[in-house]
Structure formats: structure tokens, C-alpha cells
PDB file of C-alpha atoms in Angstrom:
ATOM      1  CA  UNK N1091      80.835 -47.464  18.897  1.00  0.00           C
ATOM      2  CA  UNK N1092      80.258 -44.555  16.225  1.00  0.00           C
ATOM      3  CA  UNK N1093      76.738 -43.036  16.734  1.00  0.00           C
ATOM      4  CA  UNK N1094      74.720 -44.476  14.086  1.00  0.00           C
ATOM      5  CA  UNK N1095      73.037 -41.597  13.361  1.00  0.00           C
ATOM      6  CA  UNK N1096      76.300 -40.066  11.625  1.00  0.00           C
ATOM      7  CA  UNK N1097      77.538 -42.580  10.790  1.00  0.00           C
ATOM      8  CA  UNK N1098      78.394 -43.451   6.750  1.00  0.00           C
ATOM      9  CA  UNK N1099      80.019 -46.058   5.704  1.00  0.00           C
ATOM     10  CA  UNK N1100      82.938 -45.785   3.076  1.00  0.00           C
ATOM     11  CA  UNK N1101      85.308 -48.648   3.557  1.00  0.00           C
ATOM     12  CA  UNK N1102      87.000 -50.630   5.336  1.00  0.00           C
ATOM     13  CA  UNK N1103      87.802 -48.105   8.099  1.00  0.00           C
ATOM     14  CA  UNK N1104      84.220 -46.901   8.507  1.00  0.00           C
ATOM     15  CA  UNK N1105      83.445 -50.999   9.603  1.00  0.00           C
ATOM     16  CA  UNK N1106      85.502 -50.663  12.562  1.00  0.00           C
ATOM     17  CA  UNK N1107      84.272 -49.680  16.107  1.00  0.00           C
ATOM     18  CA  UNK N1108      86.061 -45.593  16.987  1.00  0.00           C
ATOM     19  CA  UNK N1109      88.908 -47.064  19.201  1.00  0.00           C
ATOM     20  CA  UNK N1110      90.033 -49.025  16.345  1.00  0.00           C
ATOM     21  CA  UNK N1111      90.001 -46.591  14.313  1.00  0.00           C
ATOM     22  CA  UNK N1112      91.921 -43.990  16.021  1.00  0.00           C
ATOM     23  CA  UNK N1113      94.013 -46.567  17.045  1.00  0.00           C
ATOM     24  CA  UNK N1114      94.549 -47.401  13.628  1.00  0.00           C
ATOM     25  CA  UNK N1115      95.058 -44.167  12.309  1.00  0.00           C
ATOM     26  CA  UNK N1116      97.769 -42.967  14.586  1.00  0.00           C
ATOM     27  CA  UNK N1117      99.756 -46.466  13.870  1.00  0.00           C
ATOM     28  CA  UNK N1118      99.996 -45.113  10.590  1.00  0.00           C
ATOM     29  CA  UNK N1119     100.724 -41.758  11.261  1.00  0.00           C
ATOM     30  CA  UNK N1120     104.190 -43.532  12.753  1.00  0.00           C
ATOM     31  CA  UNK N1121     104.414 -45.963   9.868  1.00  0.00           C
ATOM     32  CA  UNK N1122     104.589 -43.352   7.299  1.00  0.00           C
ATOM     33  CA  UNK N1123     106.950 -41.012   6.454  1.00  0.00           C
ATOM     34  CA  UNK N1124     106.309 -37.277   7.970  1.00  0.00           C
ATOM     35  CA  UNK N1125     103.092 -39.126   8.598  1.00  0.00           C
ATOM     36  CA  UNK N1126     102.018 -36.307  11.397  1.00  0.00           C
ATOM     37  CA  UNK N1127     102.028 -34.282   8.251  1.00  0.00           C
ATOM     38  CA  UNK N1128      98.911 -34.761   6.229  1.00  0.00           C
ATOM     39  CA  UNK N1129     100.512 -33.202   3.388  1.00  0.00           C
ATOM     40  CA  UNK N1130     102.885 -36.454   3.144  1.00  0.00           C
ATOM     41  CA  UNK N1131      99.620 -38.826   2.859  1.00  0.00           C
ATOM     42  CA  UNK N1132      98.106 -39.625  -0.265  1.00  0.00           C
ATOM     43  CA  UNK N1133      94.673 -38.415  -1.734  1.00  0.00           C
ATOM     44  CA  UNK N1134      93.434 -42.140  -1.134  1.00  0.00           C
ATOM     45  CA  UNK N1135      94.647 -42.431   2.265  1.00  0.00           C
ATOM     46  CA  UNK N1136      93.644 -38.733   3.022  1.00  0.00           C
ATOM     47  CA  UNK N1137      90.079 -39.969   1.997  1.00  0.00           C
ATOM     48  CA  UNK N1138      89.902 -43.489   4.322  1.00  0.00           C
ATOM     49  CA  UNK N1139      90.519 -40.830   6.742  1.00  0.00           C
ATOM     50  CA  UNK N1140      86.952 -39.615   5.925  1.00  0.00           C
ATOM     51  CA  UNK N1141      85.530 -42.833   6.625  1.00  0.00           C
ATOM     52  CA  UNK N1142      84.765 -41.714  10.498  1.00  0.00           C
ATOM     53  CA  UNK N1143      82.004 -39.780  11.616  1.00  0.00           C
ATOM     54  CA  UNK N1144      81.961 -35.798  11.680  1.00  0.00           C
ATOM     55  CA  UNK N1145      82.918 -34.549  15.229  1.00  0.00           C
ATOM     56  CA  UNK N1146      81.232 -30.909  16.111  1.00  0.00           C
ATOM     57  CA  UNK N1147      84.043 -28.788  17.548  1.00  0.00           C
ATOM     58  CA  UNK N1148      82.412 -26.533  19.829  1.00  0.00           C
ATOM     59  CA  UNK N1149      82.633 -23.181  21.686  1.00  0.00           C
ATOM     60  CA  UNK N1150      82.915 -23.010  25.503  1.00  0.00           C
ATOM     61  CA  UNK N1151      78.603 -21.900  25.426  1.00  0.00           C
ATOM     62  CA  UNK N1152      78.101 -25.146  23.060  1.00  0.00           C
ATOM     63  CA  UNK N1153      77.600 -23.453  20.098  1.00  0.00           C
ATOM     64  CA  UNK N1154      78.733 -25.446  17.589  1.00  0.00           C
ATOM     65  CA  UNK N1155      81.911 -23.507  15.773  1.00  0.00           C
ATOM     66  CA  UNK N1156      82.431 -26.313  12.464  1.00  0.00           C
ATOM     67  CA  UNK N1157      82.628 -29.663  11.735  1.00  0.00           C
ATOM     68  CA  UNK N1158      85.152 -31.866  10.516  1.00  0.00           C
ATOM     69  CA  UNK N1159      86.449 -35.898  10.439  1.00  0.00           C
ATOM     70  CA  UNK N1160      87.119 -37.219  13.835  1.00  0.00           C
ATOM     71  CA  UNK N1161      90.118 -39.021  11.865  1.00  0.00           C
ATOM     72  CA  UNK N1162      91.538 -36.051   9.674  1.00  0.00           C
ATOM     73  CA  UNK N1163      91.965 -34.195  12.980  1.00  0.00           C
ATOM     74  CA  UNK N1164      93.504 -36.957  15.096  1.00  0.00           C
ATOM     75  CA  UNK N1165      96.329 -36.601  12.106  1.00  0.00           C
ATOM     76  CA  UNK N1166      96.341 -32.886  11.702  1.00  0.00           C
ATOM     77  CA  UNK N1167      96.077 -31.824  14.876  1.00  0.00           C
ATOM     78  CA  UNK N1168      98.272 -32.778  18.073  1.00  0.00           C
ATOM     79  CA  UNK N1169      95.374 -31.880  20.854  1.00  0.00           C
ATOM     80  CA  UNK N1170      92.089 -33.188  19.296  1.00  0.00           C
ATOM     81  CA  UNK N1171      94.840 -36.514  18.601  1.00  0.00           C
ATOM     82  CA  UNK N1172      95.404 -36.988  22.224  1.00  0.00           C
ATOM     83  CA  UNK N1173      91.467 -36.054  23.380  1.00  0.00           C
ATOM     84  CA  UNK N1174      90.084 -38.502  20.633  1.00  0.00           C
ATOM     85  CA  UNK N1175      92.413 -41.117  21.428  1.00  0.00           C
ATOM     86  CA  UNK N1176      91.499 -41.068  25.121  1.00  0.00           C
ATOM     87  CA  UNK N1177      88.006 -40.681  24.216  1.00  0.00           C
ATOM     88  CA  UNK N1178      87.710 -41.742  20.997  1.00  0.00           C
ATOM     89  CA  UNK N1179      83.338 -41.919  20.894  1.00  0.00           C
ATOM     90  CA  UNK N1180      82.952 -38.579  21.353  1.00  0.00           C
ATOM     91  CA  UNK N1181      81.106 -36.942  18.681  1.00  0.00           C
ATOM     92  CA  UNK N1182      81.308 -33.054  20.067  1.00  0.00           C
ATOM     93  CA  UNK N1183      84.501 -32.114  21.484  1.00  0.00           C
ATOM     94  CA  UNK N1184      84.668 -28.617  23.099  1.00  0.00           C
ATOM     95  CA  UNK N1185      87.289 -26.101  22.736  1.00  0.00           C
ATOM     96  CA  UNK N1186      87.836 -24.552  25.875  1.00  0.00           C
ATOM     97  CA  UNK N1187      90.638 -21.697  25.727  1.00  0.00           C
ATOM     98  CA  UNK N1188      88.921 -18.160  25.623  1.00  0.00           C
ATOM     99  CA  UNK N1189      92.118 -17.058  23.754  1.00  0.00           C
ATOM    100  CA  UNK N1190      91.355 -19.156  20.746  1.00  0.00           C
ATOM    101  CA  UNK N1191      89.284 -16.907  17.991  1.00  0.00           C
ATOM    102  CA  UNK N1192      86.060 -19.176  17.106  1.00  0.00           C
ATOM    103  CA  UNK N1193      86.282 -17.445  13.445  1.00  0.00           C
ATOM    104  CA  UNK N1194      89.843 -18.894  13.169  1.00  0.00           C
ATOM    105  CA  UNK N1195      88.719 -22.513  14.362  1.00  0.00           C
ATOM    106  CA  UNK N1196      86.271 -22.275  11.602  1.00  0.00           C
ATOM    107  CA  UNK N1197      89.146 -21.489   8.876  1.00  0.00           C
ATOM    108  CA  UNK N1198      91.062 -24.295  10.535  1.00  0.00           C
ATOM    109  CA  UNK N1199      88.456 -26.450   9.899  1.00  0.00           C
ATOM    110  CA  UNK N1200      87.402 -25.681   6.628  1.00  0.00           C
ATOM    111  CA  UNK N1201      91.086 -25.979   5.785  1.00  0.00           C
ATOM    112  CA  UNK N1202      91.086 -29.683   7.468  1.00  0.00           C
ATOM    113  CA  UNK N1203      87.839 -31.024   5.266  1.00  0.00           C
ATOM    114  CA  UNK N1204      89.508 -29.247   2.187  1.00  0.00           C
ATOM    115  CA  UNK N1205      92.997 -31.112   2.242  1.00  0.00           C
ATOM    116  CA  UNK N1206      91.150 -33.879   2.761  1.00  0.00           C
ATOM    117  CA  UNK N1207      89.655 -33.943  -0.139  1.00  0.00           C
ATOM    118  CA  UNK N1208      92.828 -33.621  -2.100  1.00  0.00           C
ATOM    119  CA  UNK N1209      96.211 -34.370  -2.662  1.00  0.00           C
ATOM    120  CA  UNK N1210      97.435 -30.878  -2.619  1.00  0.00           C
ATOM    121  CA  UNK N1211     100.410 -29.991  -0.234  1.00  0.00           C
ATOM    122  CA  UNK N1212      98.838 -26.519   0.871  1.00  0.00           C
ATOM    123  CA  UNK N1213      98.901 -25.416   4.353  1.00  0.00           C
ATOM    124  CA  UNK N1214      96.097 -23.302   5.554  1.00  0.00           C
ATOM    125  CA  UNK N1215      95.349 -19.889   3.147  1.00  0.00           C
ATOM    126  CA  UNK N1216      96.993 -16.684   4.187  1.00  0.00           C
ATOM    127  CA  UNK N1217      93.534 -14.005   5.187  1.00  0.00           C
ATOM    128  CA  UNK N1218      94.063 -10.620   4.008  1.00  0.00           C
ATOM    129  CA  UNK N1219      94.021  -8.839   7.028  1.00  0.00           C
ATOM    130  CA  UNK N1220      97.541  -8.980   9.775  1.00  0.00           C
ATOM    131  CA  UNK N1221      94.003  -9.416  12.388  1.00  0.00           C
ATOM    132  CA  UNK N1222      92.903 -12.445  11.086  1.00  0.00           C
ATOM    133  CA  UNK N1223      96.291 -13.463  10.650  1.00  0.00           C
ATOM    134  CA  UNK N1224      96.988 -13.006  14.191  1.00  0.00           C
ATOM    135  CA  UNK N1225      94.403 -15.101  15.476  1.00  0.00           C
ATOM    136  CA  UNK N1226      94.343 -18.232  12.963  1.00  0.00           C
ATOM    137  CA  UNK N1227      98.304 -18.733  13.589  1.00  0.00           C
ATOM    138  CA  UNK N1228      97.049 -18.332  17.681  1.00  0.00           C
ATOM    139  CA  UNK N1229      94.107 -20.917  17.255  1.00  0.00           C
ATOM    140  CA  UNK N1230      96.528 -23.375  15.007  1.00  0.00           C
ATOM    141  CA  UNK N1231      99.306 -22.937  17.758  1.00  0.00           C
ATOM    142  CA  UNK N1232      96.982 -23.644  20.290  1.00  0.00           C
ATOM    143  CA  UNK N1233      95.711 -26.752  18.854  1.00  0.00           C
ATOM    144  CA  UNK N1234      98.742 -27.818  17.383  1.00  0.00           C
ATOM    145  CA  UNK N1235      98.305 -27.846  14.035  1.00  0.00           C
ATOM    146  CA  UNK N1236     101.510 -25.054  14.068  1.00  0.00           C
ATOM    147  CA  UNK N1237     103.139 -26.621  11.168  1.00  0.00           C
ATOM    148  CA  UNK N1238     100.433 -26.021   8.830  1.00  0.00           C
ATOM    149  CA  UNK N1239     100.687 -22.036   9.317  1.00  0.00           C
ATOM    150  CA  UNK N1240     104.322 -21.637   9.281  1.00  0.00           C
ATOM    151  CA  UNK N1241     104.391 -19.281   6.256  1.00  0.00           C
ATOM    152  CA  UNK N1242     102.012 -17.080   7.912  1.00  0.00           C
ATOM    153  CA  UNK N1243     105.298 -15.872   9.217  1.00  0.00           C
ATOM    154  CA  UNK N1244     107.164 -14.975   6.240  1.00  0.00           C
ATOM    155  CA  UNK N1245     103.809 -13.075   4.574  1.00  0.00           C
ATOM    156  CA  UNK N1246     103.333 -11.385   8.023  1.00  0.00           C
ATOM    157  CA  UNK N1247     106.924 -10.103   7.929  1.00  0.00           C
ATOM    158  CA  UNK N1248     107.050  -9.173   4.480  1.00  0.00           C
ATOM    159  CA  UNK N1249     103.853  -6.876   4.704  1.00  0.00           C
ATOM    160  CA  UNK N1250     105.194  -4.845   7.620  1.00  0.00           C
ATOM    161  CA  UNK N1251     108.028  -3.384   5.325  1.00  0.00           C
ATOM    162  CA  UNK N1252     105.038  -1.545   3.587  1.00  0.00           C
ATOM    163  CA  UNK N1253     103.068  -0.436   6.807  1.00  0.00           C
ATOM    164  CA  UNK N1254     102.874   1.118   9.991  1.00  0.00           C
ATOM    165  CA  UNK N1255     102.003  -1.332  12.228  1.00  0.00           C
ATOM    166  CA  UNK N1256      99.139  -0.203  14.095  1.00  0.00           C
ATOM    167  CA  UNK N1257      98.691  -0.347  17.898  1.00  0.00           C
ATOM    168  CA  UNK N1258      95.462  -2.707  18.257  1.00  0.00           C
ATOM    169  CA  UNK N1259      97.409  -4.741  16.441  1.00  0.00           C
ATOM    170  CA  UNK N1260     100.298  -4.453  18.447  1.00  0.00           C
ATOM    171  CA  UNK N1261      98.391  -5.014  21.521  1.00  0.00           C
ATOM    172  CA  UNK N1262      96.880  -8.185  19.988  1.00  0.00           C
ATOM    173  CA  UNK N1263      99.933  -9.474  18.770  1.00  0.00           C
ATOM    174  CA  UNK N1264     101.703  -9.561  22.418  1.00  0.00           C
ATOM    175  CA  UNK N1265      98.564 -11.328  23.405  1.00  0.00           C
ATOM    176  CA  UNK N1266      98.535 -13.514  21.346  1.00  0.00           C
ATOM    177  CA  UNK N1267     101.790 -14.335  21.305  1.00  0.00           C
ATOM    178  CA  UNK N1268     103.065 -18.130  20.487  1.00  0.00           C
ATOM    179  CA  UNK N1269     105.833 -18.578  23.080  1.00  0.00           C
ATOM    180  CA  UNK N1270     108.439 -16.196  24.607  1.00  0.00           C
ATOM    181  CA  UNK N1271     110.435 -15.746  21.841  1.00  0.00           C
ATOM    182  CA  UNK N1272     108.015 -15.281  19.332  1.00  0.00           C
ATOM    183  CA  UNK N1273     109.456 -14.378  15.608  1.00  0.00           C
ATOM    184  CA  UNK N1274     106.144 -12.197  14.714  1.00  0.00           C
ATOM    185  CA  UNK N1275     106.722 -10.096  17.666  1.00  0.00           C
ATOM    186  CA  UNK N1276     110.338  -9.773  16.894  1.00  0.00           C
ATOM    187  CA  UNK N1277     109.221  -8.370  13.211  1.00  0.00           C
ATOM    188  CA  UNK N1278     107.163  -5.557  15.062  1.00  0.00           C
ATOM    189  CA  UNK N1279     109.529  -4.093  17.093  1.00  0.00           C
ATOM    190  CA  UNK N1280     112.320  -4.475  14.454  1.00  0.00           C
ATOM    191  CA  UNK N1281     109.633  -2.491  12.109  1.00  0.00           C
ATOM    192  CA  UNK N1282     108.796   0.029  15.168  1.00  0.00           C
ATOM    193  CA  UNK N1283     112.688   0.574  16.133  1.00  0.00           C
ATOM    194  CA  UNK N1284     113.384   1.039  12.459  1.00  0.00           C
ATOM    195  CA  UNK N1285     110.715   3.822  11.666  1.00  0.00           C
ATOM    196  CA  UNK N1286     111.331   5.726  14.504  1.00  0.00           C
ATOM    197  CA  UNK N1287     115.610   5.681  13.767  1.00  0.00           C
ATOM    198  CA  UNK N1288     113.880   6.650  10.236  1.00  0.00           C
ATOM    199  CA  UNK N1289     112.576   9.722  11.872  1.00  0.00           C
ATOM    200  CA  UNK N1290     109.106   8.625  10.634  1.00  0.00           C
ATOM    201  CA  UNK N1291     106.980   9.080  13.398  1.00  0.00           C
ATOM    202  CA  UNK N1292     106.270  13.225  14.881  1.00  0.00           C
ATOM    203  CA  UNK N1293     106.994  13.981  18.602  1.00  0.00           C
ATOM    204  CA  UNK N1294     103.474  12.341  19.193  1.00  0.00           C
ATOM    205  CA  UNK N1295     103.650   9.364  17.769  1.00  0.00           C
ATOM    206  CA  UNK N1296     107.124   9.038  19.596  1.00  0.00           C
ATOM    207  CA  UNK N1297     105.424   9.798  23.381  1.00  0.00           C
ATOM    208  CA  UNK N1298     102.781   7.569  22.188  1.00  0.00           C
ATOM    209  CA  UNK N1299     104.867   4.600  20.989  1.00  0.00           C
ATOM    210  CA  UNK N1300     106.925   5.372  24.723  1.00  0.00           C
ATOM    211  CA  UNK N1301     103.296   5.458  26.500  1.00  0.00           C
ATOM    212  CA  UNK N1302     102.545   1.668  24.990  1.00  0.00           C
ATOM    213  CA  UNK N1303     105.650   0.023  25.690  1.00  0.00           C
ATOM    214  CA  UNK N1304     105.503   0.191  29.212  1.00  0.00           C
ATOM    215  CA  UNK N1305     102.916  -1.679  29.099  1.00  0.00           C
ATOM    216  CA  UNK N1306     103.648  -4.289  26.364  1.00  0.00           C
ATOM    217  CA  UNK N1307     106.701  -5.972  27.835  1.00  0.00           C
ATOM    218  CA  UNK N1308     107.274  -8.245  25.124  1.00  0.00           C
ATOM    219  CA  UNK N1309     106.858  -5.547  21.959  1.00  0.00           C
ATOM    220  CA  UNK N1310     109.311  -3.534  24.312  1.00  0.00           C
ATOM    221  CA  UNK N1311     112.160  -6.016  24.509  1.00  0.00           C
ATOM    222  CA  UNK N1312     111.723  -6.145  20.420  1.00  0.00           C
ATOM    223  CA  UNK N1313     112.099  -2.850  19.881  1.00  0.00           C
ATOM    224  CA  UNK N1314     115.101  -2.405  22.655  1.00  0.00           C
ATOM    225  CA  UNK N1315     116.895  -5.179  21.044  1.00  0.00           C
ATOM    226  CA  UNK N1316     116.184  -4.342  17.499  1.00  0.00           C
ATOM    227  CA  UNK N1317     117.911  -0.849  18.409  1.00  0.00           C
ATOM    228  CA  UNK N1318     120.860  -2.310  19.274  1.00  0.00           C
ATOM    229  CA  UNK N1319     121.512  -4.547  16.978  1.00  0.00           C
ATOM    230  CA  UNK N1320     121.113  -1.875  14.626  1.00  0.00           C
ATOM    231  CA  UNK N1321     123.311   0.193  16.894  1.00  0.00           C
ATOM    232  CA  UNK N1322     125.921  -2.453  16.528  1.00  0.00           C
ATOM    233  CA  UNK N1323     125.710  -2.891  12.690  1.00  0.00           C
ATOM    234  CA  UNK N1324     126.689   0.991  13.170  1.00  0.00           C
ATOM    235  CA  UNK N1325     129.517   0.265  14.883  1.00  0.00           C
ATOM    236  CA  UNK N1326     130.989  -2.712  13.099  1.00  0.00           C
TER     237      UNK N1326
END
């Protein structure tokens, strides 16, 4: 059963013991349509979802990184779904993957309570900095709550046309990297290729650039294939 202490009653839902309730909740994730979205829910069904108790998501010391409804993240998000539903009493869950940014579980979760509370059909908010960036679209990958981040891609891309990508940034977008084709990582080296073609970068920036793709294998494959596809735009 829900612990009583944290426990709060607000319906129906909020009667039922936690098994039920998960239970419940991912039945109608596959009754409704895009119902693994929680965009596609309603503001009253988004708010039976806040009928369950809070669950503490934690760091891997036990610190405790946010809160948010066990419910609203069995729908939002594909791994707490499959951890609450085998263990659907837990009130702390831990996240585990020293990858994952614990600033950019806390955005995640503040995002989660907020659509909650709505209707709205806004996925999580765009940070100003390409860091922050980085590591929320890592955390929300990691978790699975990809879909809600998705335009991170598109506003990622579109700055770099402005900038010079920096290498920490570099370096921490290989890292953090969502698969091995990975369309943010394609962006950079397409933006790297193109500004040194452009003659933009001195003799030192050129030895440096060199210097860091030997070690960056993935940024290095972007930037040898953006170069020739340009080369074969050239040719064509």
C-alpha cells in the first residue's frame, strides 16, 4: 500500500492500493490515443494522475535530486514506468547512471509536475546555454522521456550557424552522445568542416581542431563526412 504518511487523497485513484494504480494507469496509457504521450491526455486526466503519492528521485549518495507523481512518471517516462510497475510501493527510486546530470533530472522533473498541472502541449523548456542543453536531452534520453526534448534538436542546430562551437562542448557532446548516429553530433562537425572550408579558423586553431579529433572519434567521422558531402555538392 501507499505510505500513509504521503499519502493525499484526491479521487477515485488515490483509494486504490499502488499496484492498482500503476496497473491502472498504464491500461490507459494503451487505451488512449498517443497515450505514452502526456501531451495527448487531458487536464482532468493529467490531474487523477496526481492522485498518487510523490516519489523522491534520488542521486546515487541518496540525496534527494526532486520530487514528482509516482503516476505522472510511469506515463512520461519509459524507465521509472517499468521500475514502478515492478515495484510499484516504492516511494524513493534512485537514479543510478553517473552520466545523467542531477541539475537536468531536476528540470525534468519540474517539467513533469508542471504539465501536470495543465493542459498545455509543451515539451520540456529549451535552457539558454548549448551545456545545459547537452545534458537535459542526455538525462531525458536516458530515462526515456526522449520525445519530450525532440526540439532541443532543431534550437541546438539553429544556434551553431551563429557560433563557434567550443571544444568543452565538443568534448561533452561526444560524451554525451544519444546513440551512434547522433543528429547533434552530426550538426558539430558539419559546423566545424564548414568553418574551416570557410577559412575561419588561423593555422592554430586548424592543428588544434586536428589535435582533438584524434581523440573524439565520433566528432571526427562528422566532420570527415560533412567534408565530403560538401566535396560532392562541388562536384555535382
Amino acid at each position: 500500500m501507499v505510505d500513509g504518511a504521503n499519502y493525499k487523497s484526491r479521487g477515485y485513484t488515490a483509494t486504490l492500493p499502488a499496484h492498482v494504480q500503476v496497473r491502472k494507469t498504464i491500461d490507459t496509457m494503451a487505451t488512449l490515443k498517443d497515450g505514452h504521450d502526456i501531451r495527448s491526455w487531458s487536464a482532468t486526466a493529467r490531474k487523477e494522475l496526481t492522485a498518487s503519492s510523490d516519489v523522491d528521485v534520488m542521486n546515487q549518495q541518496g540525496d534527494i535530486i526532486g520530487t514528482a507523481p509516482k503516476l505522472g512518471l510511469v506515463v512520461v517516462s519509459r524507465v521509472f514506468r517499468a521500475h514502478l510497475e515492478a515495484h510499484p510501493d516504492v516511494q524513493q527510486v534512485k537514479v543510478s547512471s553517473p552520466s545523467i546530470d542531477e541539475q537536468a533530472v531536476g528540470v525534468l522533473l519540474a517539467w513533469v509536475k508542471s504539465i501536470l498541472r495543465t493542459g498545455g502541449k509543451f515539451g520540456v523548456g529549451v535552457p539558454g546555454s548549448p551545456t545545459q542543453l547537452i545534458k537535459i536531452r542526455h538525462a531525458a534520453h536516458k530515462l526515456g522521456m526522449e520525445q519530450y526534448v525532440r526540439h532541443f534538436q532543431k534550437v541546438y542546430k539553429d544556434g551553431l550557424r551563429t557560433r563557434y562551437p567550443l571544444p568543452d562542448e565538443c568534448d561533452l557532446i561526444e560524451r554525451l552522445a544519444v546513440g551512434p548516429v547522433d543528429d547533434m553530433v552530426t550538426s558539430v562537425g558539419e559546423r566545424l568542416a564548414y568553418l574551416r572550408r570557410r577559412g575561419e579558423f588561423d593555422a592554430a586553431s586548424i592543428a588544434a581542431l586536428a589535435e582533438f579529433i584524434k581523440t573524439h572519434p565520433m566528432i571526427q567521422k562528422a566532420v570527415l563526412d560533412a567534408d565530403l558531402r560538401a566535396a560532392h555538392v562541388r562536384q555535382t
